[in-house]
mmCIF file of C-alpha atoms in Angstrom:
data_model
loop_
_atom_site.group_PDB
_atom_site.id
_atom_site.type_symbol
_atom_site.label_atom_id
_atom_site.label_comp_id
_atom_site.label_asym_id
_atom_site.label_seq_id
_atom_site.Cartn_x
_atom_site.Cartn_y
_atom_site.Cartn_z
ATOM 1 C CA MET A 202 -74.645 -142.627 126.793
ATOM 2 C CA PHE A 203 -71.632 -142.532 124.487
ATOM 3 C CA GLU A 204 -69.226 -142.560 127.425
ATOM 4 C CA SER A 205 -70.832 -145.670 128.889
ATOM 5 C CA LEU A 206 -70.797 -147.347 125.473
ATOM 6 C CA LYS A 207 -67.101 -146.484 125.076
ATOM 7 C CA LYS A 208 -66.356 -148.156 128.409
ATOM 8 C CA LYS A 209 -68.428 -151.171 127.401
ATOM 9 C CA ALA A 210 -66.563 -151.436 124.094
ATOM 10 C CA LEU A 211 -63.200 -151.214 125.877
ATOM 11 C CA LYS A 212 -64.256 -153.870 128.356
ATOM 12 C CA ARG A 213 -65.303 -156.109 125.470
ATOM 13 C CA VAL A 214 -61.938 -155.911 123.687
ATOM 14 C CA ILE A 215 -59.384 -155.566 126.444
ATOM 15 C CA LEU A 216 -58.959 -159.262 127.296
ATOM 16 C CA SER A 217 -58.982 -160.548 123.720
ATOM 17 C CA SER A 218 -56.730 -157.702 122.582
ATOM 18 C CA VAL A 219 -54.172 -158.457 125.285
ATOM 19 C CA ILE A 220 -54.276 -162.118 124.233
ATOM 20 C CA PHE A 221 -53.729 -161.076 120.594
ATOM 21 C CA ILE A 222 -50.777 -158.901 121.594
ATOM 22 C CA ILE A 223 -49.203 -161.628 123.726
ATOM 23 C CA ALA A 224 -49.715 -164.192 120.944
ATOM 24 C CA GLY A 225 -48.130 -161.820 118.417
ATOM 25 C CA ILE A 226 -45.116 -161.199 120.634
ATOM 26 C CA ALA A 227 -44.795 -164.940 121.313
ATOM 27 C CA ALA A 228 -44.837 -165.698 117.572
ATOM 28 C CA PHE A 229 -41.855 -163.417 117.033
ATOM 29 C CA ALA A 230 -40.129 -164.629 120.194
ATOM 30 C CA PHE A 231 -40.240 -168.269 119.038
ATOM 31 C CA PHE A 232 -40.026 -167.870 115.261
ATOM 32 C CA GLY A 233 -38.510 -164.436 114.706
ATOM 33 C CA LYS A 234 -34.987 -165.855 114.524
ATOM 34 C CA ARG A 235 -36.037 -168.356 111.870
ATOM 35 C CA LEU A 236 -37.772 -165.615 109.916
ATOM 36 C CA TYR A 237 -34.603 -163.509 110.040
ATOM 37 C CA TYR A 238 -32.466 -166.329 108.639
ATOM 38 C CA ALA A 239 -35.129 -167.243 106.066
ATOM 39 C CA VAL A 240 -35.057 -163.658 104.765
ATOM 40 C CA PHE A 241 -31.344 -162.839 105.071
ATOM 41 C CA GLY A 242 -29.869 -166.295 104.551
ATOM 42 C CA TYR A 243 -28.410 -169.040 106.738
ATOM 43 C CA VAL A 244 -24.890 -168.789 108.163
ATOM 44 C CA THR A 245 -22.230 -170.789 106.288
ATOM 45 C CA PHE A 246 -21.211 -173.275 108.954
ATOM 46 C CA GLU A 247 -17.734 -173.982 107.583
ATOM 47 C CA GLU A 248 -16.750 -170.333 108.075
ATOM 48 C CA LEU A 249 -17.387 -170.433 111.821
ATOM 49 C CA THR A 250 -14.598 -170.941 114.339
ATOM 50 C CA PRO A 251 -15.463 -173.047 117.407
ATOM 51 C CA ASP A 252 -15.868 -169.953 119.598
ATOM 52 C CA GLN A 253 -18.324 -168.431 117.081
ATOM 53 C CA ILE A 254 -20.680 -171.393 117.200
ATOM 54 C CA HIS A 255 -23.920 -170.786 119.086
ATOM 55 C CA ASN A 256 -27.643 -170.967 118.331
ATOM 56 C CA GLN A 257 -27.588 -169.911 114.667
ATOM 57 C CA LEU A 258 -29.345 -171.357 111.667
ATOM 58 C CA VAL A 259 -26.669 -172.739 109.384
ATOM 59 C CA LYS A 260 -26.012 -174.245 105.981
ATOM 60 C CA VAL A 261 -23.643 -177.237 106.262
ATOM 61 C CA ASP A 262 -21.737 -178.715 103.313
ATOM 62 C CA LEU A 263 -20.768 -181.967 105.016
ATOM 63 C CA THR A 264 -17.758 -183.865 103.627
ATOM 64 C CA GLN A 265 -16.555 -185.683 106.770
ATOM 65 C CA THR A 266 -17.977 -187.618 109.721
ATOM 66 C CA PHE A 267 -16.711 -190.231 112.162
ATOM 67 C CA GLY A 268 -20.019 -192.134 112.217
ATOM 68 C CA TYR A 269 -23.018 -191.960 114.485
ATOM 69 C CA TYR A 270 -22.794 -192.045 118.251
ATOM 70 C CA MET A 271 -26.504 -192.063 119.075
ATOM 71 C CA TYR A 272 -29.893 -192.615 117.442
ATOM 72 C CA GLU A 273 -33.572 -192.122 118.169
ATOM 73 C CA TYR A 274 -36.422 -194.480 117.340
ATOM 74 C CA LYS A 275 -40.166 -194.959 117.539
ATOM 75 C CA TYR A 276 -41.699 -197.672 119.616
ATOM 76 C CA ASP A 277 -45.115 -199.190 120.136
ATOM 77 C CA GLU A 278 -46.492 -197.759 123.379
ATOM 78 C CA ASN A 279 -48.587 -200.869 123.954
ATOM 79 C CA THR A 280 -45.982 -203.580 123.263
ATOM 80 C CA HIS A 281 -42.908 -201.383 123.903
ATOM 81 C CA GLN A 282 -41.327 -202.861 120.810
ATOM 82 C CA LYS A 283 -38.970 -200.828 118.666
ATOM 83 C CA LEU A 284 -40.532 -199.880 115.332
ATOM 84 C CA GLU A 285 -38.027 -197.793 113.368
ATOM 85 C CA ASN A 286 -35.136 -195.390 113.749
ATOM 86 C CA THR A 287 -36.115 -191.761 113.202
ATOM 87 C CA ALA A 288 -32.840 -189.820 113.607
ATOM 88 C CA TYR A 289 -29.084 -190.340 113.904
ATOM 89 C CA TYR A 290 -26.449 -188.252 115.670
ATOM 90 C CA TYR A 291 -23.080 -188.126 113.932
ATOM 91 C CA ALA A 292 -19.776 -186.661 115.129
ATOM 92 C CA PHE A 293 -17.838 -184.423 112.728
ATOM 93 C CA PHE A 294 -15.227 -181.684 112.590
ATOM 94 C CA THR A 295 -16.100 -177.994 112.500
ATOM 95 C CA GLY A 296 -14.379 -175.821 109.911
ATOM 96 C CA GLY A 297 -15.089 -178.037 106.913
ATOM 97 C CA GLU A 298 -12.080 -178.392 104.643
ATOM 98 C CA SER A 299 -10.517 -175.087 105.689
ATOM 99 C CA GLU A 300 -6.909 -175.273 106.857
ATOM 100 C CA GLU A 301 -7.062 -171.850 108.498
ATOM 101 C CA ILE A 302 -9.828 -172.506 111.020
ATOM 102 C CA ASP A 303 -9.190 -174.388 114.243
ATOM 103 C CA TYR A 304 -11.144 -177.610 114.458
ATOM 104 C CA ALA A 305 -13.385 -179.050 117.148
ATOM 105 C CA ILE A 306 -15.605 -182.100 117.273
ATOM 106 C CA MET A 307 -19.355 -181.602 117.612
ATOM 107 C CA GLY A 308 -22.546 -183.407 116.599
ATOM 108 C CA ILE A 309 -25.099 -183.253 113.835
ATOM 109 C CA GLU A 310 -28.572 -184.800 114.049
ATOM 110 C CA VAL A 311 -29.958 -185.966 110.697
ATOM 111 C CA PRO A 312 -33.317 -187.556 109.799
ATOM 112 C CA ALA A 313 -33.254 -191.297 109.129
ATOM 113 C CA SER A 314 -33.720 -190.496 105.432
ATOM 114 C CA ASN A 315 -30.098 -189.222 105.357
ATOM 115 C CA TYR A 316 -28.661 -192.359 106.984
ATOM 116 C CA HIS A 317 -27.210 -194.008 103.863
ATOM 117 C CA GLU A 318 -25.601 -190.763 102.645
ATOM 118 C CA MET A 319 -24.052 -190.159 106.052
ATOM 119 C CA GLU A 320 -22.748 -193.727 106.248
ATOM 120 C CA GLU A 321 -21.196 -193.390 102.803
ATOM 121 C CA ILE A 322 -19.374 -190.218 103.907
ATOM 122 C CA ALA A 323 -18.274 -191.911 107.145
ATOM 123 C CA ASP A 324 -16.947 -194.978 105.287
ATOM 124 C CA TYR A 325 -15.073 -192.793 102.818
ATOM 125 C CA TYR A 326 -13.376 -190.843 105.622
ATOM 126 C CA THR A 327 -12.517 -194.022 107.533
ATOM 127 C CA ASN A 328 -11.093 -195.805 104.504
ATOM 128 C CA ASN A 329 -9.354 -192.870 102.821
ATOM 129 C CA GLY A 330 -8.715 -190.406 105.605
ATOM 130 C CA ASP A 331 -9.929 -187.661 103.306
ATOM 131 C CA PHE A 332 -12.968 -185.490 102.650
ATOM 132 C CA TYR A 333 -15.857 -186.865 100.619
ATOM 133 C CA PRO A 334 -15.712 -185.432 97.060
ATOM 134 C CA GLU A 335 -19.433 -184.558 96.871
ATOM 135 C CA PRO A 336 -20.613 -182.473 99.849
ATOM 136 C CA LEU A 337 -23.978 -183.288 101.435
ATOM 137 C CA THR A 338 -25.766 -179.949 101.879
ATOM 138 C CA LEU A 339 -27.887 -179.763 105.015
ATOM 139 C CA TYR A 340 -29.750 -176.940 106.749
ATOM 140 C CA GLY A 341 -30.423 -176.794 110.453
ATOM 141 C CA GLU A 342 -30.230 -175.042 113.785
ATOM 142 C CA ILE A 343 -27.276 -175.225 116.165
ATOM 143 C CA LYS A 344 -28.387 -176.349 119.610
ATOM 144 C CA LYS A 345 -26.752 -177.136 122.929
ATOM 145 C CA MET A 346 -26.113 -180.824 123.645
ATOM 146 C CA ASP A 347 -27.911 -182.360 126.590
ATOM 147 C CA ASP A 348 -26.164 -184.617 129.121
ATOM 148 C CA GLU A 349 -27.174 -187.795 127.293
ATOM 149 C CA GLN A 350 -25.666 -186.623 124.012
ATOM 150 C CA ILE A 351 -22.436 -185.566 125.685
ATOM 151 C CA GLN A 352 -22.137 -188.892 127.485
ATOM 152 C CA ASN A 353 -22.799 -190.905 124.313
ATOM 153 C CA LEU A 354 -20.267 -188.882 122.342
ATOM 154 C CA LYS A 355 -17.606 -189.363 125.021
ATOM 155 C CA GLU A 356 -18.260 -193.091 125.209
ATOM 156 C CA SER A 357 -18.201 -193.429 121.417
ATOM 157 C CA PHE A 358 -14.675 -191.948 121.298
ATOM 158 C CA GLY A 359 -13.545 -193.323 124.660
ATOM 159 C CA MET A 360 -12.906 -189.784 125.865
ATOM 160 C CA THR A 361 -12.329 -188.565 129.365
ATOM 161 C CA ASP A 362 -14.048 -185.417 130.600
ATOM 162 C CA GLN A 363 -10.801 -183.515 130.128
ATOM 163 C CA GLU A 364 -10.386 -184.782 126.566
ATOM 164 C CA PHE A 365 -13.967 -183.822 125.728
ATOM 165 C CA GLU A 366 -13.385 -180.282 126.961
ATOM 166 C CA GLU A 367 -10.126 -180.086 124.982
ATOM 167 C CA TYR A 368 -11.272 -181.513 121.637
ATOM 168 C CA CYS A 369 -15.068 -181.039 121.553
ATOM 169 C CA ILE A 370 -17.692 -178.347 121.888
ATOM 170 C CA PRO A 371 -21.106 -179.231 123.413
ATOM 171 C CA TYR A 372 -23.192 -178.260 120.375
ATOM 172 C CA TYR A 373 -24.929 -180.104 117.561
ATOM 173 C CA VAL A 374 -26.713 -179.140 114.357
ATOM 174 C CA ASN A 375 -30.359 -180.170 114.362
ATOM 175 C CA VAL A 376 -30.977 -180.722 110.643
ATOM 176 C CA PHE A 377 -34.375 -179.700 109.251
ATOM 177 C CA PRO A 378 -36.197 -182.367 107.199
ATOM 178 C CA SER A 379 -37.141 -179.570 104.788
ATOM 179 C CA LYS A 380 -35.674 -176.066 104.733
ATOM 180 C CA ALA A 381 -38.563 -174.803 102.584
ATOM 181 C CA SER A 382 -41.160 -176.074 105.068
ATOM 182 C CA THR A 383 -39.234 -174.696 108.043
ATOM 183 C CA ASP A 384 -38.848 -171.276 106.437
ATOM 184 C CA GLY A 385 -42.439 -171.268 105.200
ATOM 185 C CA ILE A 386 -43.850 -172.115 108.620
ATOM 186 C CA ALA A 387 -41.691 -169.449 110.280
ATOM 187 C CA CYS A 388 -42.839 -166.819 107.775
ATOM 188 C CA LEU A 389 -46.482 -167.821 108.112
ATOM 189 C CA ILE A 390 -46.453 -167.802 111.909
ATOM 190 C CA CYS A 391 -44.662 -164.451 112.031
ATOM 191 C CA VAL A 392 -47.118 -162.937 109.552
ATOM 192 C CA VAL A 393 -50.024 -164.219 111.663
ATOM 193 C CA GLY A 394 -48.243 -162.914 114.765
ATOM 194 C CA ALA A 395 -47.818 -159.481 113.164
ATOM 195 C CA VAL A 396 -51.509 -159.408 112.229
ATOM 196 C CA LEU A 397 -52.534 -160.381 115.775
ATOM 197 C CA LEU A 398 -50.191 -157.809 117.286
ATOM 198 C CA VAL A 399 -51.463 -154.977 115.084
ATOM 199 C CA LEU A 400 -55.077 -156.089 115.499
ATOM 200 C CA GLY A 401 -54.769 -156.178 119.291
ATOM 201 C CA ILE A 402 -53.194 -152.719 119.438
ATOM 202 C CA VAL A 403 -55.662 -151.190 116.959
ATOM 203 C CA ARG A 404 -58.668 -152.652 118.792
ATOM 204 C CA LEU A 405 -57.458 -151.204 122.086
ATOM 205 C CA ILE A 406 -56.797 -147.816 120.532
ATOM 206 C CA ARG A 407 -60.195 -147.738 118.798
ATOM 207 C CA ALA A 408 -62.026 -148.644 121.992
ATOM 208 C CA ALA A 409 -60.006 -146.289 124.211
ATOM 209 C CA THR A 410 -60.348 -143.299 121.878
ATOM 210 C CA GLY A 411 -64.025 -143.847 121.139
ATOM 211 C CA SER A 412 -63.522 -144.730 117.475
ATOM 212 C CA SER A 413 -65.647 -147.810 118.043
ATOM 213 C CA LEU A 414 -68.623 -145.442 118.435
ATOM 214 C CA ASN A 415 -68.419 -144.260 114.820
ATOM 215 C CA LYS A 416 -70.931 -146.829 113.579
ATOM 216 C CA ILE A 417 -73.610 -146.075 116.155
ATOM 217 C CA LYS A 418 -73.161 -142.384 115.401
ATOM 218 C CA ALA A 419 -73.615 -143.219 111.722
ATOM 219 C CA ASP A 420 -76.773 -145.176 112.629
ATOM 220 C CA MET A 421 -78.029 -142.081 114.429
ATOM 221 C CA ALA A 422 -77.239 -139.808 111.485
ATOM 222 C CA ALA A 423 -78.859 -142.177 108.968
ATOM 223 C CA ALA A 424 -82.075 -142.064 110.995
ATOM 224 C CA GLY A 425 -81.981 -138.258 111.135
ATOM 225 C CA CYS A 426 -81.844 -138.345 114.921
ATOM 226 C CA THR A 427 -80.130 -135.868 117.231
ATOM 227 C CA GLU A 428 -77.710 -136.961 119.936
ATOM 228 C CA THR A 429 -80.002 -135.602 122.639
ATOM 229 C CA THR A 430 -82.981 -137.589 121.340
ATOM 230 C CA MET A 431 -80.954 -140.790 121.013
ATOM 231 C CA GLU A 432 -79.514 -140.434 124.503
ATOM 232 C CA SER A 433 -82.983 -139.962 125.956
ATOM 233 C CA ASP A 434 -84.227 -143.003 124.047
ATOM 234 C CA PHE A 435 -81.216 -145.074 125.140
ATOM 235 C CA ASN A 436 -81.625 -144.199 128.823
ATOM 236 C CA ARG A 437 -85.339 -145.088 128.808
ATOM 237 C CA ALA A 438 -84.891 -148.285 126.769
ATOM 238 C CA ALA A 439 -85.798 -151.647 128.281
ATOM 239 C CA THR A 440 -82.870 -154.038 128.809
ATOM 240 C CA PHE A 441 -82.949 -157.776 128.218
ATOM 241 C CA ASP A 442 -79.641 -159.259 129.274
ATOM 242 C CA LYS A 443 -77.336 -159.125 132.280
ATOM 243 C CA GLY A 444 -74.778 -156.928 130.570
ATOM 244 C CA LYS A 445 -77.506 -154.623 129.251
ATOM 245 C CA ASP A 446 -76.067 -155.062 125.760
ATOM 246 C CA VAL A 447 -79.519 -155.390 124.193
ATOM 247 C CA ARG A 448 -81.925 -152.506 124.727
ATOM 248 C CA LEU A 449 -85.281 -151.836 123.113
ATOM 249 C CA GLY A 450 -86.186 -148.163 122.978
ATOM 250 C CA ARG A 451 -89.017 -146.424 121.217
ATOM 251 C CA LEU A 452 -86.769 -145.268 118.381
ATOM 252 C CA PHE A 453 -83.905 -147.751 118.271
ATOM 253 C CA THR A 454 -82.900 -151.246 119.249
ATOM 254 C CA TYR A 455 -79.401 -151.035 120.735
ATOM 255 C CA TYR A 456 -76.952 -153.929 120.679
ATOM 256 C CA MET A 457 -73.259 -154.810 120.587
ATOM 257 C CA SER A 458 -71.857 -156.183 117.335
ATOM 258 C CA GLY A 459 -68.766 -157.801 118.815
ATOM 259 C CA ALA A 460 -67.158 -154.819 120.519
ATOM 260 C CA THR A 461 -68.931 -152.223 118.378
ATOM 261 C CA PRO A 462 -72.098 -150.516 119.679
ATOM 262 C CA ARG A 463 -74.863 -150.344 117.065
ATOM 263 C CA ALA A 464 -78.409 -149.010 116.856
ATOM 264 C CA LEU A 465 -81.105 -150.376 114.550
ATOM 265 C CA SER A 466 -83.863 -147.925 113.757
ATOM 266 C CA ASN A 467 -87.109 -149.507 114.924
ATOM 267 C CA SER A 468 -88.998 -147.890 112.052
ATOM 268 C CA LYS A 469 -86.964 -150.112 109.676
ATOM 269 C CA MET A 470 -87.732 -153.342 111.504
ATOM 270 C CA LEU A 471 -89.781 -155.878 109.469
ATOM 271 C CA TRP A 472 -89.828 -159.236 111.224
ATOM 272 C CA ALA A 473 -88.523 -160.702 114.485
ATOM 273 C CA TYR A 474 -88.553 -164.263 115.772
ATOM 274 C CA GLN A 475 -86.788 -166.663 118.102
ATOM 275 C CA ILE A 476 -83.949 -168.970 117.057
ATOM 276 C CA THR A 477 -83.179 -171.965 119.265
ATOM 277 C CA THR A 478 -79.871 -173.739 118.679
ATOM 278 C CA THR A 479 -79.106 -177.121 120.228
ATOM 279 C CA HIS A 480 -75.403 -177.901 120.596
ATOM 280 C CA ARG A 481 -74.155 -181.475 120.461
ATOM 281 C CA THR A 482 -70.753 -183.125 120.866
ATOM 282 C CA ASN A 483 -70.408 -186.634 119.493
ATOM 283 C CA GLY A 484 -74.185 -186.830 119.313
ATOM 284 C CA ILE A 485 -74.646 -185.853 122.977
ATOM 285 C CA LYS A 486 -76.565 -182.685 123.771
ATOM 286 C CA THR A 487 -74.275 -180.198 125.484
ATOM 287 C CA GLY A 488 -76.485 -177.150 125.662
ATOM 288 C CA THR A 489 -79.036 -174.832 124.066
ATOM 289 C CA THR A 490 -78.633 -171.193 123.112
ATOM 290 C CA TYR A 491 -81.275 -168.649 122.208
ATOM 291 C CA SER A 492 -81.295 -165.553 120.050
ATOM 292 C CA VAL A 493 -83.645 -163.212 118.242
ATOM 293 C CA LEU A 494 -83.307 -162.756 114.492
ATOM 294 C CA ILE A 495 -84.504 -159.395 113.220
ATOM 295 C CA TYR A 496 -84.986 -158.622 109.536
ATOM 296 C CA ALA A 497 -84.950 -154.942 108.612
ATOM 297 C CA ASP A 498 -85.227 -152.575 105.661
ATOM 298 C CA ASP A 499 -81.623 -151.658 106.305
ATOM 299 C CA PRO A 500 -78.214 -152.322 104.655
ATOM 300 C CA ARG A 501 -77.584 -154.850 107.429
ATOM 301 C CA ASN A 502 -80.609 -156.839 106.176
ATOM 302 C CA SER A 503 -80.719 -158.835 109.425
ATOM 303 C CA VAL A 504 -79.384 -158.672 112.966
ATOM 304 C CA THR A 505 -79.023 -161.586 115.382
ATOM 305 C CA LEU A 506 -79.242 -160.704 119.066
ATOM 306 C CA PRO A 507 -78.025 -163.339 121.585
ATOM 307 C CA MET A 508 -80.307 -163.902 124.562
ATOM 308 C CA PRO A 509 -79.460 -165.474 127.946
ATOM 309 C CA ASN A 510 -82.418 -167.886 128.007
ATOM 310 C CA GLU A 511 -85.771 -168.684 126.422
ATOM 311 C CA ALA A 512 -87.809 -166.705 128.948
ATOM 312 C CA THR A 513 -85.872 -163.521 128.180
ATOM 313 C CA THR A 514 -86.167 -164.222 124.466
ATOM 314 C CA GLN A 515 -89.942 -164.409 124.705
ATOM 315 C CA GLU A 516 -90.056 -161.316 126.896
ATOM 316 C CA PHE A 517 -88.095 -159.380 124.281
ATOM 317 C CA LEU A 518 -90.361 -160.519 121.445
ATOM 318 C CA LYS A 519 -93.484 -159.641 123.443
ATOM 319 C CA LYS A 520 -92.052 -156.187 124.044
ATOM 320 C CA ILE A 521 -91.465 -155.721 120.313
ATOM 321 C CA ASN A 522 -94.988 -156.901 119.551
ATOM 322 C CA ALA A 523 -96.520 -154.514 122.082
ATOM 323 C CA THR A 524 -94.326 -151.535 121.247
ATOM 324 C CA LEU A 525 -93.773 -151.775 117.482
ATOM 325 C CA PRO A 526 -97.063 -152.841 115.885
ATOM 326 C CA TRP A 527 -95.673 -152.676 112.320
ATOM 327 C CA VAL A 528 -93.276 -155.568 113.024
ATOM 328 C CA VAL A 529 -94.304 -159.164 112.354
ATOM 329 C CA VAL A 530 -93.364 -161.180 115.446
ATOM 330 C CA GLY A 531 -93.007 -164.958 115.510
ATOM 331 C CA TYR A 532 -92.060 -167.642 113.013
ATOM 332 C CA THR A 533 -94.021 -169.989 110.775
ATOM 333 C CA ASP A 534 -92.984 -171.770 107.603
ATOM 334 C CA GLU A 535 -95.722 -169.861 105.779
ATOM 335 C CA LEU A 536 -94.271 -166.529 106.896
ATOM 336 C CA LYS A 537 -90.805 -167.599 105.786
ATOM 337 C CA LYS A 538 -92.096 -168.641 102.387
ATOM 338 C CA LEU A 539 -94.008 -165.381 101.986
ATOM 339 C CA PHE A 540 -90.996 -163.328 103.074
ATOM 340 C CA ASN A 541 -88.745 -165.037 100.530
ATOM 341 C CA LYS A 542 -91.188 -165.383 97.612
ATOM 342 C CA ASN A 543 -93.480 -162.370 97.888
ATOM 343 C CA ARG A 544 -91.855 -159.618 99.928
ATOM 344 C CA THR A 545 -94.473 -157.020 99.007
ATOM 345 C CA GLN A 546 -97.297 -159.183 100.335
ATOM 346 C CA PHE A 547 -95.310 -159.827 103.490
ATOM 347 C CA LEU A 548 -94.819 -156.096 104.037
ATOM 348 C CA ASP A 549 -98.531 -155.539 103.567
ATOM 349 C CA LEU A 550 -99.183 -157.716 106.628
ATOM 350 C CA ARG A 551 -98.029 -154.913 108.896
ATOM 351 C CA TYR A 552 -95.067 -152.869 107.699
ATOM 352 C CA ASN A 553 -96.898 -151.010 104.937
ATOM 353 C CA THR A 554 -100.223 -150.777 106.693
ATOM 354 C CA VAL A 555 -99.387 -149.719 110.256
ATOM 355 C CA GLU A 556 -98.091 -146.319 111.313
ATOM 356 C CA HIS A 557 -94.455 -146.553 112.435
ATOM 357 C CA THR A 558 -94.969 -144.980 115.836
ATOM 358 C CA ALA A 559 -94.229 -146.762 119.093
ATOM 359 C CA VAL A 560 -97.474 -147.217 121.037
ATOM 360 C CA GLU A 561 -96.435 -149.110 124.136
ATOM 361 C CA PRO A 562 -98.805 -148.349 127.005
ATOM 362 C CA GLY A 563 -97.119 -146.173 129.571
ATOM 363 C CA PHE A 564 -95.424 -143.844 127.101
ATOM 364 C CA GLU A 565 -96.688 -140.313 127.551
ATOM 365 C CA ASN A 566 -96.377 -139.391 123.870
ATOM 366 C CA PRO A 567 -96.004 -141.365 120.656
ATOM 367 C CA ALA A 568 -92.324 -141.684 119.700
ATOM 368 C CA SER A 569 -91.011 -140.009 116.621
ATOM 369 C CA ILE A 570 -87.547 -139.082 115.438
ATOM 370 C CA GLN A 571 -86.771 -135.399 115.883
#
C-alpha cells in the first residue's frame, strides 16, 4: 500500500516540480546578472576602456554628447499617426573626462523624460567644446547595437564603414527609467525563482524518499491502527475516481491532499454532502465540477474530495450512507443551520446514537480498529 502511494505521490509532483525547477533556473538566467549588480554595485562606466565594454550594468556620469542620432515613438495602431517620442539615442565618448583612457564613440538610449537634460549637455559641448559642469547620472545596461542603430549612427556622422570601425564600438547603454524599480524587480524575481527552485527539489525529494507518507502514517497512528490492518482496509476499499485517489474502506476514507496521501478515520466522520460548482467566464457557463464535503470530529474539521461527475458523487454518498450509518448524508438548509447553531443536537441525529461500526452488506465481520 505505502509503496503504491509513494509512486502516486511522485507522479503527482514530478511534472509541477520540474516546472518549478525550470522556472527557478530561468529566473536566475534572465535576472541573476541584475541581482548581482544590484547587490554588489554597478560598474563605473568612465573607468572602462573600449575593449572592456560588454554587457555590464553601469553607472554613467554623462558630461558630453554629440546629440541624438535616432529616436523611438508611439503611434496609433488604427490611424498610424505618431503620438509621442518615447526614447532618444545619443552618441557620446567613452572614458568620460579621463585623459588616460582611449576614447571611442558609442550610443546611449535615454527615456524621453531625459531629453531636455541631454539636449542641454549636447548644446554645451557644441558651443564650448568642453564637458558639462554638472554630470547627469544615469544607470543602465550595455547592449549590442542592432543594424538599424549602427546605420543611423554612421549616417548621423557621415561615416564610412571603415571610419565606424576605427572610431566607434557597436554598443549602447540602455538607460533604466528607474534604477530602484529595476533592482527591486530583479531581486523579487530571483527570490521567487529561488523559492520555486527549492520547492521543486524538496517536493521531488519528499515524494521519492517516501516523506510524503508521513501524514497518512500519522493518521494511522492517531486512529490506533496497525499497518497490517490499514493495508487490508486500503486494498479492500471501494474506489470512486479514475486515478483511484478516493477510496472508501470500512475504517478509513483515503484521499490525496495535493500530492500527500491522507486517511480520514471513518469513525470521526459527521456529515457528508455533494457540492456542485458552476464555472462561468464573462457570464457564460464553461463547466460544472462536483465534490463531496465531509465534516469530521478531526483537527482537519472538513475535507473536500473532488469527484469526476455527478453520478460518481451520488454513488460515493450512497456508499457512505450504506456503510457508515452514524454519518448524516445529504444537505438541507435546516441541517446546515442545526450544524452551525446546535452541534450537540446535530450529533444526536446519528453520530452520538449509532454504533460506529461499518455494516455494509457483504462484509463478513463488523469493522473495528485493531
